[in-house]
Amino acid sequence: AQSVTQLDSQVPVFEEAPVELRCNYSSSVSVYLFWYVQYPNQGLQLLLKYLSGSTLVKGINGFEAEFNKSQTSFHLRKPSVHISDTAEYFCAVNQRGFKTIFGAGTRLFVKA
Amino acid sequence: NAGVTQTPKFRVLKTGQSMTLLCAQDMNHEYMYWYRQDPGMGLRLIHYSVGEGTTAKGEVPDGYNVSRLKKQNFLLGLESAAPSQTSVYFCASSYVPSGSGGADTQYFGPGTRLTVL
């Protein structure tokens, strides 16, 4: 069975600092990987996704993630965060089916 | 193009009451999903549908029923609400291109905050 572990429940960071949100998954077969963002009082929206090909995936708002098959990880990074990046971030895995499994989420707090 | 809309946005129920949450999408997506979001647990799939007239159980289906009579609508029903069903409910829809093997970007509604007293 597939599962997703987000290693940090909360990540505080100062504005303009770099940030990494960690995600590990477990699956016995090839998967598709996603990062979604949820701003306060809103639904989730897609940041980026990995389907195949290049292991470095670029998304919206300057975020990128790297797929590491040997470490079964899909960490999200941004070189310089803004106050507006304060949100909850969800890593998700789809094992080529109709159901996507979401991690528990990481709350990113960007401080001035 | 409204995307995915949910009705109502907020609701307070007493234990034992029933209600229906409505989800509508105008993107002609085949697949629709109902999730619940609880603190520290992420999103958990309640039920889903891969097309009009079809539904299937997800991870936490007990206490909920669903119907997909029209392609654009996906209803979630609570027959006898319990305090454990206090949560934020999200509907989502997706389009899975043929040959993609199931890789789907899900589009989410704004959520319904339900409190059961």
mmCIF file of C-alpha atoms in Angstrom, chain A residues 5-13 18-24 35-37 47 63-66 73-78 81 85 87-91 105-109:
data_model
loop_
_atom_site.group_PDB
_atom_site.id
_atom_site.type_symbol
_atom_site.label_atom_id
_atom_site.label_comp_id
_atom_site.label_asym_id
_atom_site.label_seq_id
_atom_site.Cartn_x
_atom_site.Cartn_y
_atom_site.Cartn_z
ATOM 1 C CA THR A 5 5.009 11.105 5.112
ATOM 2 C CA GLN A 6 5.634 14.805 5.468
ATOM 3 C CA LEU A 7 8.475 15.039 7.905
ATOM 4 C CA ASP A 8 7.703 18.463 9.372
ATOM 5 C CA SER A 9 4.304 19.567 10.613
ATOM 6 C CA GLN A 10 5.371 23.220 10.875
ATOM 7 C CA VAL A 11 8.228 25.164 9.304
ATOM 8 C CA PRO A 12 8.894 28.750 10.432
ATOM 9 C CA VAL A 13 11.217 30.773 8.211
ATOM 10 C CA PRO A 18 15.341 29.537 1.483
ATOM 11 C CA VAL A 19 12.987 26.751 2.522
ATOM 12 C CA GLU A 20 12.698 23.003 2.015
ATOM 13 C CA LEU A 21 9.565 21.010 2.845
ATOM 14 C CA ARG A 22 10.266 17.301 3.056
ATOM 15 C CA CYS A 23 8.153 14.472 1.693
ATOM 16 C CA ASN A 24 8.814 10.750 1.606
ATOM 17 C CA TRP A 35 2.556 19.148 -4.261
ATOM 18 C CA TYR A 36 -0.583 21.148 -3.480
ATOM 19 C CA VAL A 37 -0.878 24.416 -1.554
ATOM 20 C CA LEU A 47 1.833 23.695 -7.183
ATOM 21 C CA PHE A 63 8.702 26.520 -6.190
ATOM 22 C CA GLU A 64 10.487 23.423 -7.421
ATOM 23 C CA ALA A 65 10.748 19.818 -6.295
ATOM 24 C CA GLU A 66 13.162 17.004 -6.949
ATOM 25 C CA SER A 73 11.534 11.432 -1.680
ATOM 26 C CA PHE A 74 9.942 14.436 -3.347
ATOM 27 C CA HIS A 75 11.129 17.491 -1.387
ATOM 28 C CA LEU A 76 9.772 20.948 -2.193
ATOM 29 C CA ARG A 77 12.108 23.947 -2.275
ATOM 30 C CA LYS A 78 12.059 27.670 -2.809
ATOM 31 C CA VAL A 81 10.213 32.922 0.355
ATOM 32 C CA ASP A 85 3.888 31.926 0.756
ATOM 33 C CA ALA A 87 0.115 28.426 3.715
ATOM 34 C CA GLU A 88 -0.224 24.699 4.250
ATOM 35 C CA TYR A 89 1.527 22.453 1.750
ATOM 36 C CA PHE A 90 0.461 18.896 0.959
ATOM 37 C CA CYS A 91 2.509 16.220 -0.732
ATOM 38 C CA GLY A 105 0.482 18.654 5.513
ATOM 39 C CA THR A 106 3.246 21.093 6.480
ATOM 40 C CA ARG A 107 2.377 24.561 7.703
ATOM 41 C CA LEU A 108 4.837 27.122 6.384
ATOM 42 C CA PHE A 109 5.047 30.341 8.408
#
